[in-house]
PDB file of C-alpha atoms in Angstrom:
ATOM      1  CA  MET A   1    -132.470  15.306 -82.679  1.00  0.00           C
ATOM      2  CA  ARG A   2    -134.082  13.714 -85.702  1.00  0.00           C
ATOM      3  CA  ARG A   3    -131.787  10.695 -85.381  1.00  0.00           C
ATOM      4  CA  HIS A   4    -132.690  10.332 -81.712  1.00  0.00           C
ATOM      5  CA  LEU A   5    -136.370  10.415 -82.620  1.00  0.00           C
ATOM      6  CA  VAL A   6    -135.954   7.730 -85.309  1.00  0.00           C
ATOM      7  CA  VAL A   7    -133.989   5.504 -82.926  1.00  0.00           C
ATOM      8  CA  SER A   8    -136.598   6.017 -80.194  1.00  0.00           C
ATOM      9  CA  ILE A   9    -139.452   5.134 -82.562  1.00  0.00           C
ATOM     10  CA  ALA A  10    -137.536   2.085 -83.823  1.00  0.00           C
ATOM     11  CA  LEU A  11    -136.870   0.889 -80.284  1.00  0.00           C
ATOM     12  CA  VAL A  12    -140.499   1.322 -79.333  1.00  0.00           C
ATOM     13  CA  ALA A  13    -141.728  -0.364 -82.526  1.00  0.00           C
ATOM     14  CA  CYS A  14    -139.267  -3.232 -82.337  1.00  0.00           C
ATOM     15  CA  GLY A  15    -139.236  -3.601 -78.583  1.00  0.00           C
ATOM     16  CA  PRO A  16    -141.352  -5.970 -76.561  1.00  0.00           C
ATOM     17  CA  GLN A  17    -145.002  -5.475 -77.335  1.00  0.00           C
ATOM     18  CA  ALA A  18    -147.661  -5.151 -74.749  1.00  0.00           C
ATOM     19  CA  THR A  19    -149.815  -8.186 -75.097  1.00  0.00           C
ATOM     20  CA  ALA A  20    -153.205  -8.989 -73.827  1.00  0.00           C
ATOM     21  CA  PRO A  21    -153.113 -11.402 -70.942  1.00  0.00           C
ATOM     22  CA  VAL A  22    -153.498 -15.006 -71.993  1.00  0.00           C
ATOM     23  CA  ILE A  23    -156.716 -16.375 -70.588  1.00  0.00           C
ATOM     24  CA  ALA A  24    -156.894 -20.106 -70.318  1.00  0.00           C
ATOM     25  CA  PRO A  25    -160.120 -21.593 -71.613  1.00  0.00           C
ATOM     26  CA  SER A  26    -162.519 -22.043 -68.781  1.00  0.00           C
ATOM     27  CA  PRO A  27    -163.236 -25.624 -67.890  1.00  0.00           C
ATOM     28  CA  LYS A  28    -166.694 -26.848 -68.724  1.00  0.00           C
ATOM     29  CA  ARG A  29    -168.865 -26.080 -65.768  1.00  0.00           C
ATOM     30  CA  ALA A  30    -171.208 -28.634 -64.365  1.00  0.00           C
ATOM     31  CA  PRO A  31    -174.765 -28.541 -65.667  1.00  0.00           C
ATOM     32  CA  ALA A  32    -177.410 -26.735 -63.629  1.00  0.00           C
ATOM     33  CA  ALA A  33    -178.921 -28.311 -60.544  1.00  0.00           C
ATOM     34  CA  SER A  34    -182.457 -29.407 -61.469  1.00  0.00           C
ATOM     35  CA  PRO A  35    -182.893 -32.291 -63.915  1.00  0.00           C
ATOM     36  CA  PHE A  36    -184.821 -30.084 -66.338  1.00  0.00           C
ATOM     37  CA  GLU A  37    -182.094 -27.395 -66.247  1.00  0.00           C
ATOM     38  CA  ARG A  38    -179.408 -30.075 -66.764  1.00  0.00           C
ATOM     39  CA  ALA A  39    -181.287 -31.448 -69.762  1.00  0.00           C
ATOM     40  CA  HIS A  40    -181.611 -27.939 -71.223  1.00  0.00           C
ATOM     41  CA  ALA A  41    -177.875 -27.407 -70.723  1.00  0.00           C
ATOM     42  CA  TYR A  42    -177.067 -30.636 -72.590  1.00  0.00           C
ATOM     43  CA  GLU A  43    -179.581 -29.870 -75.319  1.00  0.00           C
ATOM     44  CA  ARG A  44    -178.186 -26.396 -75.970  1.00  0.00           C
ATOM     45  CA  GLY A  45    -174.541 -26.992 -75.114  1.00  0.00           C
ATOM     46  CA  ALA A  46    -174.731 -24.341 -72.384  1.00  0.00           C
ATOM     47  CA  GLY A  47    -171.622 -24.815 -70.270  1.00  0.00           C
ATOM     48  CA  VAL A  48    -171.307 -28.481 -71.225  1.00  0.00           C
ATOM     49  CA  ARG A  49    -170.726 -30.399 -74.417  1.00  0.00           C
ATOM     50  CA  ARG A  50    -173.972 -30.600 -76.420  1.00  0.00           C
ATOM     51  CA  ASP A  51    -175.377 -34.080 -75.910  1.00  0.00           C
ATOM     52  CA  TYR A  52    -178.893 -34.681 -77.216  1.00  0.00           C
ATOM     53  CA  ARG A  53    -178.938 -38.274 -75.978  1.00  0.00           C
ATOM     54  CA  ALA A  54    -178.120 -37.214 -72.399  1.00  0.00           C
ATOM     55  CA  ALA A  55    -180.799 -34.496 -72.567  1.00  0.00           C
ATOM     56  CA  ALA A  56    -183.408 -36.919 -73.914  1.00  0.00           C
ATOM     57  CA  GLU A  57    -182.581 -39.469 -71.212  1.00  0.00           C
ATOM     58  CA  ILE A  58    -183.041 -36.862 -68.482  1.00  0.00           C
ATOM     59  CA  TYR A  59    -186.360 -35.789 -70.031  1.00  0.00           C
ATOM     60  CA  ARG A  60    -187.471 -39.439 -70.288  1.00  0.00           C
ATOM     61  CA  GLN A  61    -186.673 -40.116 -66.640  1.00  0.00           C
ATOM     62  CA  ALA A  62    -188.350 -36.899 -65.463  1.00  0.00           C
ATOM     63  CA  CYS A  63    -191.420 -37.700 -67.586  1.00  0.00           C
ATOM     64  CA  ASP A  64    -191.733 -41.102 -65.884  1.00  0.00           C
ATOM     65  CA  ASP A  65    -193.892 -42.567 -68.650  1.00  0.00           C
ATOM     66  CA  GLY A  66    -196.376 -39.699 -68.494  1.00  0.00           C
ATOM     67  CA  ARG A  67    -196.680 -39.619 -64.693  1.00  0.00           C
ATOM     68  CA  GLY A  68    -193.860 -37.158 -63.962  1.00  0.00           C
ATOM     69  CA  ASP A  69    -192.998 -33.631 -65.061  1.00  0.00           C
ATOM     70  CA  ILE A  70    -195.342 -32.646 -67.888  1.00  0.00           C
ATOM     71  CA  SER A  71    -192.790 -30.275 -69.458  1.00  0.00           C
ATOM     72  CA  ALA A  72    -190.247 -33.091 -69.510  1.00  0.00           C
ATOM     73  CA  CYS A  73    -192.802 -35.292 -71.272  1.00  0.00           C
ATOM     74  CA  GLY A  74    -193.288 -32.635 -73.938  1.00  0.00           C
ATOM     75  CA  ALA A  75    -189.529 -32.199 -74.352  1.00  0.00           C
ATOM     76  CA  TYR A  76    -189.035 -35.966 -74.643  1.00  0.00           C
ATOM     77  CA  ILE A  77    -191.846 -36.289 -77.183  1.00  0.00           C
ATOM     78  CA  ARG A  78    -190.281 -33.466 -79.250  1.00  0.00           C
ATOM     79  CA  ALA A  79    -186.869 -35.173 -79.020  1.00  0.00           C
ATOM     80  CA  ALA A  80    -188.394 -38.439 -80.249  1.00  0.00           C
ATOM     81  CA  MET A  81    -190.260 -36.711 -83.070  1.00  0.00           C
ATOM     82  CA  THR A  82    -187.124 -34.931 -84.293  1.00  0.00           C
ATOM     83  CA  GLY A  83    -184.692 -37.766 -83.589  1.00  0.00           C
ATOM     84  CA  ARG A  84    -182.602 -35.578 -81.303  1.00  0.00           C
ATOM     85  CA  GLY A  85    -181.241 -38.010 -78.757  1.00  0.00           C
ATOM     86  CA  ALA A  86    -184.288 -40.271 -78.599  1.00  0.00           C
ATOM     87  CA  ASP A  87    -185.221 -43.086 -80.912  1.00  0.00           C
ATOM     88  CA  SER A  88    -187.769 -42.064 -83.520  1.00  0.00           C
ATOM     89  CA  ASP A  89    -190.195 -44.862 -82.708  1.00  0.00           C
ATOM     90  CA  ARG A  90    -193.595 -43.679 -83.898  1.00  0.00           C
ATOM     91  CA  TYR A  91    -195.459 -46.320 -81.909  1.00  0.00           C
ATOM     92  CA  ALA A  92    -193.646 -45.544 -78.638  1.00  0.00           C
ATOM     93  CA  THR A  93    -194.038 -41.794 -79.165  1.00  0.00           C
ATOM     94  CA  SER A  94    -197.730 -42.223 -79.912  1.00  0.00           C
ATOM     95  CA  ARG A  95    -198.183 -44.436 -76.841  1.00  0.00           C
ATOM     96  CA  LEU A  96    -196.459 -41.916 -74.548  1.00  0.00           C
ATOM     97  CA  ALA A  97    -198.371 -38.990 -76.060  1.00  0.00           C
ATOM     98  CA  THR A  98    -201.677 -40.855 -75.732  1.00  0.00           C
ATOM     99  CA  LYS A  99    -200.972 -41.825 -72.121  1.00  0.00           C
ATOM    100  CA  THR A 100    -199.938 -38.256 -71.255  1.00  0.00           C
ATOM    101  CA  CYS A 101    -202.953 -36.843 -73.076  1.00  0.00           C
ATOM    102  CA  THR A 102    -205.519 -39.018 -71.349  1.00  0.00           C
ATOM    103  CA  SER A 103    -204.024 -38.878 -67.873  1.00  0.00           C
ATOM    104  CA  ARG A 104    -202.860 -35.260 -67.826  1.00  0.00           C
ATOM    105  CA  ARG A 105    -204.996 -33.553 -70.511  1.00  0.00           C
ATOM    106  CA  ASP A 106    -201.845 -31.884 -71.885  1.00  0.00           C
ATOM    107  CA  ALA A 107    -202.653 -30.065 -75.133  1.00  0.00           C
ATOM    108  CA  PHE A 108    -199.315 -30.775 -76.819  1.00  0.00           C
ATOM    109  CA  ALA A 109    -199.422 -34.475 -75.946  1.00  0.00           C
ATOM    110  CA  CYS A 110    -203.022 -34.661 -77.175  1.00  0.00           C
ATOM    111  CA  VAL A 111    -202.166 -33.056 -80.508  1.00  0.00           C
ATOM    112  CA  VAL A 112    -199.226 -35.454 -80.931  1.00  0.00           C
ATOM    113  CA  ALA A 113    -201.450 -38.419 -79.982  1.00  0.00           C
ATOM    114  CA  ASP A 114    -203.858 -37.330 -82.687  1.00  0.00           C
ATOM    115  CA  LEU A 115    -201.128 -36.712 -85.269  1.00  0.00           C
ATOM    116  CA  THR A 116    -199.331 -39.997 -84.644  1.00  0.00           C
ATOM    117  CA  SER A 117    -202.490 -42.095 -84.842  1.00  0.00           C
ATOM    118  CA  TYR A 118    -203.172 -43.639 -88.200  1.00  0.00           C
ATOM    119  CA  ASP A 119    -206.491 -41.831 -88.363  1.00  0.00           C
ATOM    120  CA  GLU A 120    -208.968 -40.335 -85.916  1.00  0.00           C
ATOM    121  CA  LYS A 121    -211.133 -43.434 -86.128  1.00  0.00           C
ATOM    122  CA  SER A 122    -208.304 -45.520 -84.683  1.00  0.00           C
ATOM    123  CA  LEU A 123    -208.258 -43.416 -81.503  1.00  0.00           C
ATOM    124  CA  PRO A 124    -210.357 -44.810 -78.673  1.00  0.00           C
ATOM    125  CA  PRO A 125    -213.244 -42.495 -77.713  1.00  0.00           C
ATOM    126  CA  GLU A 126    -211.655 -41.548 -74.374  1.00  0.00           C
ATOM    127  CA  VAL A 127    -208.495 -40.416 -76.210  1.00  0.00           C
ATOM    128  CA  MET A 128    -210.477 -38.434 -78.768  1.00  0.00           C
ATOM    129  CA  ASP A 129    -212.477 -36.827 -75.964  1.00  0.00           C
ATOM    130  CA  ALA A 130    -209.222 -35.919 -74.166  1.00  0.00           C
ATOM    131  CA  VAL A 131    -207.787 -34.487 -77.399  1.00  0.00           C
ATOM    132  CA  LYS A 132    -210.846 -32.316 -77.985  1.00  0.00           C
ATOM    133  CA  ALA A 133    -211.018 -31.179 -74.350  1.00  0.00           C
ATOM    134  CA  ALA A 134    -207.307 -30.317 -74.219  1.00  0.00           C
ATOM    135  CA  ILE A 135    -207.410 -28.373 -77.468  1.00  0.00           C
ATOM    136  CA  GLU A 136    -210.517 -26.442 -76.416  1.00  0.00           C
ATOM    137  CA  ALA A 137    -208.944 -25.554 -73.054  1.00  0.00           C
ATOM    138  CA  MET A 138    -205.543 -24.725 -74.525  1.00  0.00           C
ATOM    139  CA  PRO A 139    -204.164 -21.487 -73.048  1.00  0.00           C
ATOM    140  CA  ALA A 140    -202.725 -18.682 -75.124  1.00  0.00           C
ATOM    141  CA  CYS A 141    -199.243 -19.121 -76.527  1.00  0.00           C
ATOM    142  CA  ASP A 142    -197.025 -16.976 -74.298  1.00  0.00           C
ATOM    143  CA  ASP A 143    -193.979 -17.210 -72.035  1.00  0.00           C
ATOM    144  CA  ALA A 144    -196.039 -18.800 -69.269  1.00  0.00           C
ATOM    145  CA  HIS A 145    -197.515 -21.446 -71.591  1.00  0.00           C
ATOM    146  CA  VAL A 146    -194.703 -22.573 -73.877  1.00  0.00           C
ATOM    147  CA  ASP A 147    -196.217 -26.039 -74.337  1.00  0.00           C
ATOM    148  CA  ALA A 148    -199.351 -24.393 -75.741  1.00  0.00           C
ATOM    149  CA  CYS A 149    -197.116 -22.816 -78.376  1.00  0.00           C
ATOM    150  CA  TRP A 150    -195.745 -26.248 -79.284  1.00  0.00           C
ATOM    151  CA  ALA A 151    -199.280 -27.669 -79.387  1.00  0.00           C
ATOM    152  CA  ARG A 152    -200.369 -24.924 -81.774  1.00  0.00           C
ATOM    153  CA  VAL A 153    -197.346 -25.548 -83.994  1.00  0.00           C
ATOM    154  CA  ALA A 154    -198.020 -29.302 -84.014  1.00  0.00           C
ATOM    155  CA  ALA A 155    -201.706 -28.727 -84.744  1.00  0.00           C
ATOM    156  CA  GLY A 156    -200.877 -26.332 -87.552  1.00  0.00           C
ATOM    157  CA  SER A 157    -202.856 -23.462 -86.022  1.00  0.00           C
TER     158      SER A 157
END
């Protein structure tokens, strides 16, 4: 009986092992539908290969030189400031931030326009007025106002 038990255990131990099914790696899925969601996917590597340059290009196009999606403008300005996919051209970043600030009164763009100017005296009065107005009207930093959070970080408050 003991010998039968040892042989049975040996056969079970040495026999074919149950293995977990082999799961093939899933192919990279296509980025989300909207341009902003696609850019986020590229920026974070969510379902696609991380590609900061592709994300920045989508943000730049959606921003449309300050006339388009305001969130895309903020994302493009941040990409340019950090060098993540966009050229770190201080003059171009300042110009876009200033244009977005004066035309859209976006708090983040206004803070960046102020920060990228050589000094406050070099800002034209209409830009300085837009900066002050945007900062005074800045909403609370919360899930609904993420750009206000970025503006507060940029302003150091």
